Coordinates of C-alpha atoms in Angstrom, one line a residue:
X184 CA 0.0 0.0 0.0
X185 CA 1.2 3.5 -0.8
X186 CA 0.3 6.7 1.2
X187 CA 0.1 10.4 0.6
X188 CA -0.1 13.3 3.1
X189 CA -3.4 15.0 2.3
X190 CA -3.0 18.6 1.4
X191 CA -3.1 21.1 4.3
X192 CA -3.4 18.3 6.8
X193 CA -1.2 16.0 8.9
X194 CA -3.2 13.0 7.7
X195 CA -1.1 10.4 6.0
X196 CA -3.7 8.4 4.1
X197 CA -3.6 5.2 2.0
X198 CA -3.9 5.8 -1.8
X199 CA -7.2 3.8 -1.7
X200 CA -10.1 4.9 0.5
X201 CA -12.4 2.1 1.5
X202 CA -16.1 3.0 0.8
X203 CA -18.6 1.5 3.2
X204 CA -22.0 2.6 1.9
X205 CA -22.9 -1.1 1.5
X206 CA -22.1 -2.0 5.2
X207 CA -25.4 -3.1 6.8
X208 CA -27.1 -3.1 3.4
X209 CA -25.3 -5.3 0.9
X210 CA -22.8 -6.6 3.5
X211 CA -23.8 -7.8 6.9
X212 CA -21.6 -7.3 10.0
X213 CA -19.5 -10.5 9.6
X214 CA -18.7 -9.7 5.9
X215 CA -18.0 -6.1 6.7
X216 CA -15.6 -7.0 9.5
X217 CA -13.9 -9.4 7.0
X218 CA -13.4 -6.6 4.5
X219 CA -12.2 -4.1 7.1
X220 CA -9.7 -6.7 8.5
X221 CA -8.3 -7.5 5.1
X222 CA -8.1 -3.8 4.1
X223 CA -6.0 -3.0 7.2
X224 CA -3.8 -6.1 6.8
X225 CA -3.1 -4.8 3.3
X226 CA -2.0 -1.5 4.7
X227 CA -5.2 0.5 4.2
X228 CA -5.9 3.1 6.8
X229 CA -8.5 5.5 5.2
X230 CA -12.2 4.6 5.7
X231 CA -15.1 6.6 4.3
X232 CA -18.6 6.4 5.8
X233 CA -21.6 8.7 6.4
X234 CA -24.3 9.3 9.0
X235 CA -27.0 8.7 6.4
X236 CA -25.6 5.3 5.1
X237 CA -28.4 2.7 5.6
X238 CA -31.0 5.2 6.7
X239 CA -32.7 4.5 3.4
X240 CA -33.6 1.1 4.9
X241 CA -36.4 1.3 7.4
X242 CA -35.3 0.5 10.9
X243 CA -31.6 0.3 10.1
X244 CA -30.4 3.8 11.2
X245 CA -26.8 4.7 10.6
X246 CA -25.8 1.1 10.1
X247 CA -22.5 1.7 8.3
X248 CA -21.2 3.8 11.2
X249 CA -22.6 1.3 13.7
X250 CA -20.6 -1.6 12.1
X251 CA -17.4 0.5 11.9
X252 CA -17.8 1.6 15.5
X253 CA -18.2 -2.0 16.6
X254 CA -15.2 -3.0 14.5
X255 CA -13.0 -0.1 15.9
X256 CA -13.8 -1.2 19.5
X257 CA -13.5 -4.9 18.9
X258 CA -10.2 -4.6 17.1
X259 CA -8.8 -1.8 19.2
X260 CA -8.3 0.1 16.0
X261 CA -9.5 3.6 17.2
X262 CA -6.7 6.1 16.5
X263 CA -4.9 3.6 14.2
X264 CA -7.1 4.3 11.1
X265 CA -8.5 7.5 9.7
X266 CA -12.3 7.6 9.5
X267 CA -14.0 10.2 7.4
X268 CA -17.8 10.6 7.8
X269 CA -20.4 13.0 6.5
X270 CA -23.4 14.9 7.7
X271 CA -26.1 17.3 6.5
X272 CA -27.6 14.9 4.0
X273 CA -31.3 15.5 3.5
X274 CA -33.9 13.4 5.4
X275 CA -35.5 10.6 3.3
X276 CA -38.8 11.4 5.1
X277 CA -38.6 15.1 3.9
X278 CA -36.1 15.4 1.0
X279 CA -37.2 19.0 0.2
X280 CA -36.0 20.3 3.6
X281 CA -32.4 21.4 3.7
X282 CA -30.4 20.1 6.7
X283 CA -27.4 22.3 6.0
X284 CA -27.7 24.2 9.2
X285 CA -26.0 24.3 12.6
X286 CA -28.7 22.3 14.4
X287 CA -28.9 19.4 12.0
X288 CA -25.1 19.3 11.3
X289 CA -24.4 19.1 15.1
X290 CA -27.1 16.5 15.5
X291 CA -25.5 14.3 12.8
X292 CA -22.0 14.9 14.2
X293 CA -23.1 14.0 17.7
X294 CA -24.7 10.7 16.5
X295 CA -21.6 9.9 14.4
X296 CA -19.3 10.4 17.3
X297 CA -21.4 8.3 19.7
X298 CA -21.6 5.5 17.2
X299 CA -18.0 5.5 16.2
X300 CA -16.9 5.8 19.8
X301 CA -14.9 9.0 19.4
X302 CA -15.0 12.7 20.5
X303 CA -13.4 14.0 17.3
X304 CA -13.8 13.1 13.6
X305 CA -10.6 13.1 11.6
X306 CA -12.2 14.3 8.4
X307 CA -15.7 15.6 8.2
X308 CA -17.7 16.1 5.0
X309 CA -20.7 18.2 4.4
X310 CA -22.7 15.6 2.4
X311 CA -25.0 18.1 0.6
X312 CA -25.2 21.8 -0.3
X313 CA -27.9 24.4 0.2
X314 CA -27.4 26.9 -2.5
X315 CA -29.8 29.3 -0.8
X316 CA -27.3 29.7 2.1
X317 CA -24.4 32.1 2.0
X318 CA -21.1 30.2 2.0
X319 CA -20.0 32.3 4.9
X320 CA -22.7 30.8 7.1
X321 CA -21.6 27.3 6.1
X322 CA -18.0 28.0 6.7
X323 CA -18.8 29.6 10.1
X324 CA -20.4 26.3 11.2
X325 CA -17.4 24.2 10.1
X326 CA -14.8 26.5 11.5
X327 CA -16.6 26.6 14.9
X328 CA -16.7 22.8 15.0
X329 CA -13.0 22.8 14.2
X330 CA -12.2 25.3 17.0
X331 CA -14.3 23.3 19.4
X332 CA -12.2 20.2 18.6
X333 CA -15.1 18.2 17.3
X334 CA -13.6 17.8 13.8
X335 CA -10.0 18.0 12.7
X336 CA -10.4 18.8 9.0
X337 CA -13.4 19.3 6.7
X338 CA -14.4 19.0 3.0
X339 CA -17.4 19.2 0.7
X340 CA -19.2 16.4 -1.0
X341 CA -21.7 17.0 -3.9
X342 CA -20.8 20.7 -4.2
X343 CA -20.8 22.3 -7.7
X344 CA -17.7 24.2 -9.0
X345 CA -19.3 27.6 -8.7
X346 CA -20.0 27.0 -5.0
X347 CA -16.5 25.6 -4.4
X348 CA -15.0 28.8 -5.9
X349 CA -17.2 30.9 -3.5
X350 CA -16.1 28.7 -0.5
X351 CA -12.5 28.9 -1.5
X352 CA -12.6 32.7 -1.7
X353 CA -14.3 32.9 1.7
X354 CA -11.6 30.7 3.3
X355 CA -8.8 32.6 1.7
X356 CA -10.2 35.8 3.0
X357 CA -10.1 34.3 6.5
X358 CA -6.4 33.3 6.0
X359 CA -7.4 29.7 5.9
X360 CA -5.4 27.4 3.6
X361 CA -8.5 26.7 1.5
X362 CA -10.6 23.7 0.8
X363 CA -8.8 20.5 1.7
X364 CA -10.7 18.1 -0.5
X365 CA -13.9 17.6 -2.6
X366 CA -15.8 14.4 -3.0
X367 CA -18.0 14.3 -6.1
X368 CA -18.9 11.4 -8.4
X369 CA -16.0 10.7 -10.8
X370 CA -14.7 7.7 -12.6
X371 CA -12.8 6.9 -15.8
X372 CA -16.2 6.3 -17.4
X373 CA -18.2 9.4 -18.2
X374 CA -21.9 9.5 -17.5
X375 CA -24.4 10.1 -20.3
X376 CA -26.4 13.3 -19.7
X377 CA -29.4 12.4 -17.5
X378 CA -28.4 8.8 -17.2
X379 CA -26.9 8.5 -13.8
X380 CA -27.4 5.0 -12.3
X381 CA -28.4 6.9 -9.1
X382 CA -31.2 9.3 -10.0
X383 CA -30.8 11.5 -7.0
X384 CA -30.8 15.0 -8.4
X385 CA -28.7 16.3 -5.5
X386 CA -25.7 14.2 -6.5
X387 CA -22.9 16.2 -8.2
X388 CA -21.0 14.5 -11.1
X389 CA -17.4 15.6 -11.7
X390 CA -17.1 17.9 -14.7
X391 CA -14.4 19.3 -16.9
X392 CA -15.0 22.6 -15.2
X393 CA -14.2 21.0 -11.9
X394 CA -11.2 19.2 -13.3
X395 CA -9.8 22.6 -14.4
X396 CA -10.5 24.1 -11.0
X397 CA -8.7 21.2 -9.2
X398 CA -5.7 21.7 -11.5
X399 CA -5.7 25.5 -10.8
X400 CA -6.1 25.2 -7.0
X401 CA -4.4 21.9 -6.3
X402 CA -7.3 20.9 -4.1
X403 CA -7.5 17.2 -3.5
X404 CA -10.3 15.1 -5.0
X405 CA -11.6 12.0 -3.1
X406 CA -14.1 10.7 -5.7
X407 CA -16.9 8.3 -5.0
X408 CA -18.2 5.7 -7.5
X409 CA -14.7 5.7 -8.7
X410 CA -14.9 2.4 -10.8
X411 CA -18.3 3.2 -12.3
X412 CA -19.8 0.1 -10.6
X413 CA -17.3 -2.1 -12.4
X414 CA -18.6 -1.1 -15.8
X415 CA -15.4 -2.0 -17.7
X416 CA -15.0 -5.3 -15.9
X417 CA -18.6 -6.2 -16.7
X418 CA -18.0 -5.5 -20.4
X419 CA -15.1 -7.9 -20.4
X420 CA -17.0 -10.6 -18.5
X421 CA -19.7 -10.3 -21.2
X422 CA -17.2 -10.9 -23.9
X423 CA -17.1 -7.4 -25.5
X424 CA -14.0 -7.9 -27.7
X425 CA -11.0 -5.9 -28.5
X426 CA -11.3 -3.9 -31.7
X427 CA -9.3 -1.2 -33.6
X428 CA -12.4 0.8 -34.4
X429 CA -15.2 1.8 -32.1
X430 CA -18.1 3.4 -34.0
X431 CA -21.9 3.3 -34.1
X432 CA -22.2 0.2 -36.3
X433 CA -19.8 -1.7 -34.0
X434 CA -21.7 -0.6 -30.9
X435 CA -25.0 -1.8 -32.5
X436 CA -23.4 -5.1 -33.2
X437 CA -22.5 -5.4 -29.6
X438 CA -26.1 -4.9 -28.3
X439 CA -26.7 -8.6 -28.1
X440 CA -23.4 -9.1 -26.3
X441 CA -24.4 -6.8 -23.4
X442 CA -28.0 -8.1 -23.1
X443 CA -27.4 -8.9 -19.4
X444 CA -26.0 -5.4 -18.6
X445 CA -28.4 -3.7 -16.3
X446 CA -30.5 -1.1 -18.2
X447 CA -29.5 1.6 -15.7
X448 CA -25.8 1.0 -16.4
X449 CA -26.3 0.9 -20.1
X450 CA -28.2 4.2 -20.0
X451 CA -25.4 5.7 -17.9
X452 CA -22.2 4.5 -19.4
X453 CA -22.8 3.0 -22.9
X454 CA -21.2 5.5 -25.3
X455 CA -18.4 5.8 -27.8
X456 CA -16.0 7.6 -25.5
X457 CA -16.2 5.0 -22.8
X458 CA -15.9 2.1 -25.2
X459 CA -12.7 3.7 -26.6
X460 CA -11.5 3.8 -23.0
X461 CA -12.4 0.2 -22.6
X462 CA -10.2 -0.7 -25.6
X463 CA -7.3 1.2 -24.1
X464 CA -7.8 -0.7 -20.8
X465 CA -7.8 -4.0 -22.7
X466 CA -4.4 -3.1 -24.3
X467 CA -3.0 -2.0 -20.9
X468 CA -4.2 -5.2 -19.3
X469 CA -2.3 -7.2 -22.0
X470 CA 0.8 -5.2 -21.3
X471 CA 0.7 -5.2 -17.5
X472 CA -1.4 -8.2 -16.5
X473 CA -3.5 -6.2 -14.2
X474 CA -7.3 -6.5 -14.0
X475 CA -9.5 -3.8 -15.6
X476 CA -10.8 -2.9 -12.1
X477 CA -7.3 -2.3 -10.8
X478 CA -6.4 -0.3 -13.9
X479 CA -9.5 1.9 -13.6
X480 CA -8.4 2.9 -10.1
X481 CA -4.8 3.4 -11.1
X482 CA -6.0 6.1 -13.5
X483 CA -6.4 8.4 -10.5
X484 CA -2.9 8.1 -9.0
X485 CA -1.0 10.5 -11.3
X486 CA -3.4 13.3 -11.9
X487 CA -2.2 16.9 -11.7
X488 CA -3.7 17.1 -8.2
X489 CA -4.0 14.7 -5.3
X490 CA -6.7 12.1 -5.9
X491 CA -7.7 9.3 -3.6
X492 CA -10.4 7.2 -5.0
X493 CA -13.1 5.8 -2.8
X494 CA -14.1 2.3 -3.7
X495 CA -16.5 -0.1 -2.0
X496 CA -16.0 -3.8 -2.3
X497 CA -18.3 -6.7 -1.6
X498 CA -15.7 -9.5 -1.4
X499 CA -12.0 -10.0 -0.9
X500 CA -11.3 -10.5 -4.6
X501 CA -12.6 -7.0 -5.3
X502 CA -10.5 -5.7 -2.4
X503 CA -7.4 -7.4 -3.9
X504 CA -8.0 -5.6 -7.2
X505 CA -8.2 -2.3 -5.3
X506 CA -5.0 -2.9 -3.4
X507 CA -3.2 -4.2 -6.5
X508 CA -4.0 -0.8 -8.2
X509 CA -1.5 0.9 -5.9
X510 CA 1.4 -1.0 -7.6
X511 CA 0.5 0.4 -11.0
X512 CA 2.5 3.3 -12.2
X513 CA 1.0 4.6 -15.5
X514 CA 0.4 8.1 -16.8
X515 CA -3.3 9.1 -16.9
X516 CA -3.0 10.0 -20.6
X517 CA -2.6 6.3 -21.4
X518 CA -6.1 5.6 -20.2
X519 CA -8.0 8.1 -22.3
X520 CA -11.3 8.8 -20.5
X521 CA -14.0 11.4 -21.0
X522 CA -12.2 14.2 -19.1
X523 CA -9.4 14.5 -21.6
X524 CA -10.8 12.7 -24.7
X525 CA -14.0 14.7 -25.2
X526 CA -17.1 12.7 -25.9
X527 CA -20.7 13.5 -25.1
X528 CA -20.2 15.5 -21.8

């Protein structure tokens, strides 16, 4: 496992961040413990969760944090790993009401700390934005929590570039180093307009505008959904072949080959740009021997700014692919991808 010191922090984090949105939902406690144990054995020390994870399931509460809290206590791992969590997500009972306010943020933070068994959160994300609120008000809340010793560092998840620019300006005016990190949806596969596999309109997809902003500011990116739900690996398993030319006729010929691809994934990722990227990944696999899943994560490691992909896994084979990615040293230009190759975004 390799590590980087996250910008403007003293946090030395593993190059892979373990996503835990499936803990308590797709993975029970026993399976989640198995993944956490294996991640730490492999050298991983950066774990991402959120107060809202599993609250979409009736009666489950903040199940992901609950499992992590039990694991931290059972393994004596508190203080030995870096846990990032999030607050201020909207309520599933009343999605129209913003929870980006002091009362709700503090309530989420209190619950997260109790559940995780800690008095301070290493890295705290605001999970959603409220564009009706002045950025100064949002920054006030986070800085107060930092001064109180409740959180060490903070960042923003699902915030658009225009708002990030406003927040950055506000922080600079207060002699703050600036935004530490942003967590928006980004993978090597670009999403077709209006085709996100998760239809939540409050999710923010990474954009070329944001890419340029990260390059200009050096702000770290900690992207979620970083492997596009294994899109490239799924194509390979379905037998989509290597070809020298990707065009509309070839794509139409492949329709039968991808009959078992979930319709939501096809709607999201089936486009010429992504299929050209897929062809580049097949060639890189032939040259390096690494899986497409590992290669799609390795894409992030040599960007012009710090990038630590968040990836969830449901079994130890998937975790091995994630860990193996850390040994891959390839320039991002070799992968193609929608950010630099153009396409339909």
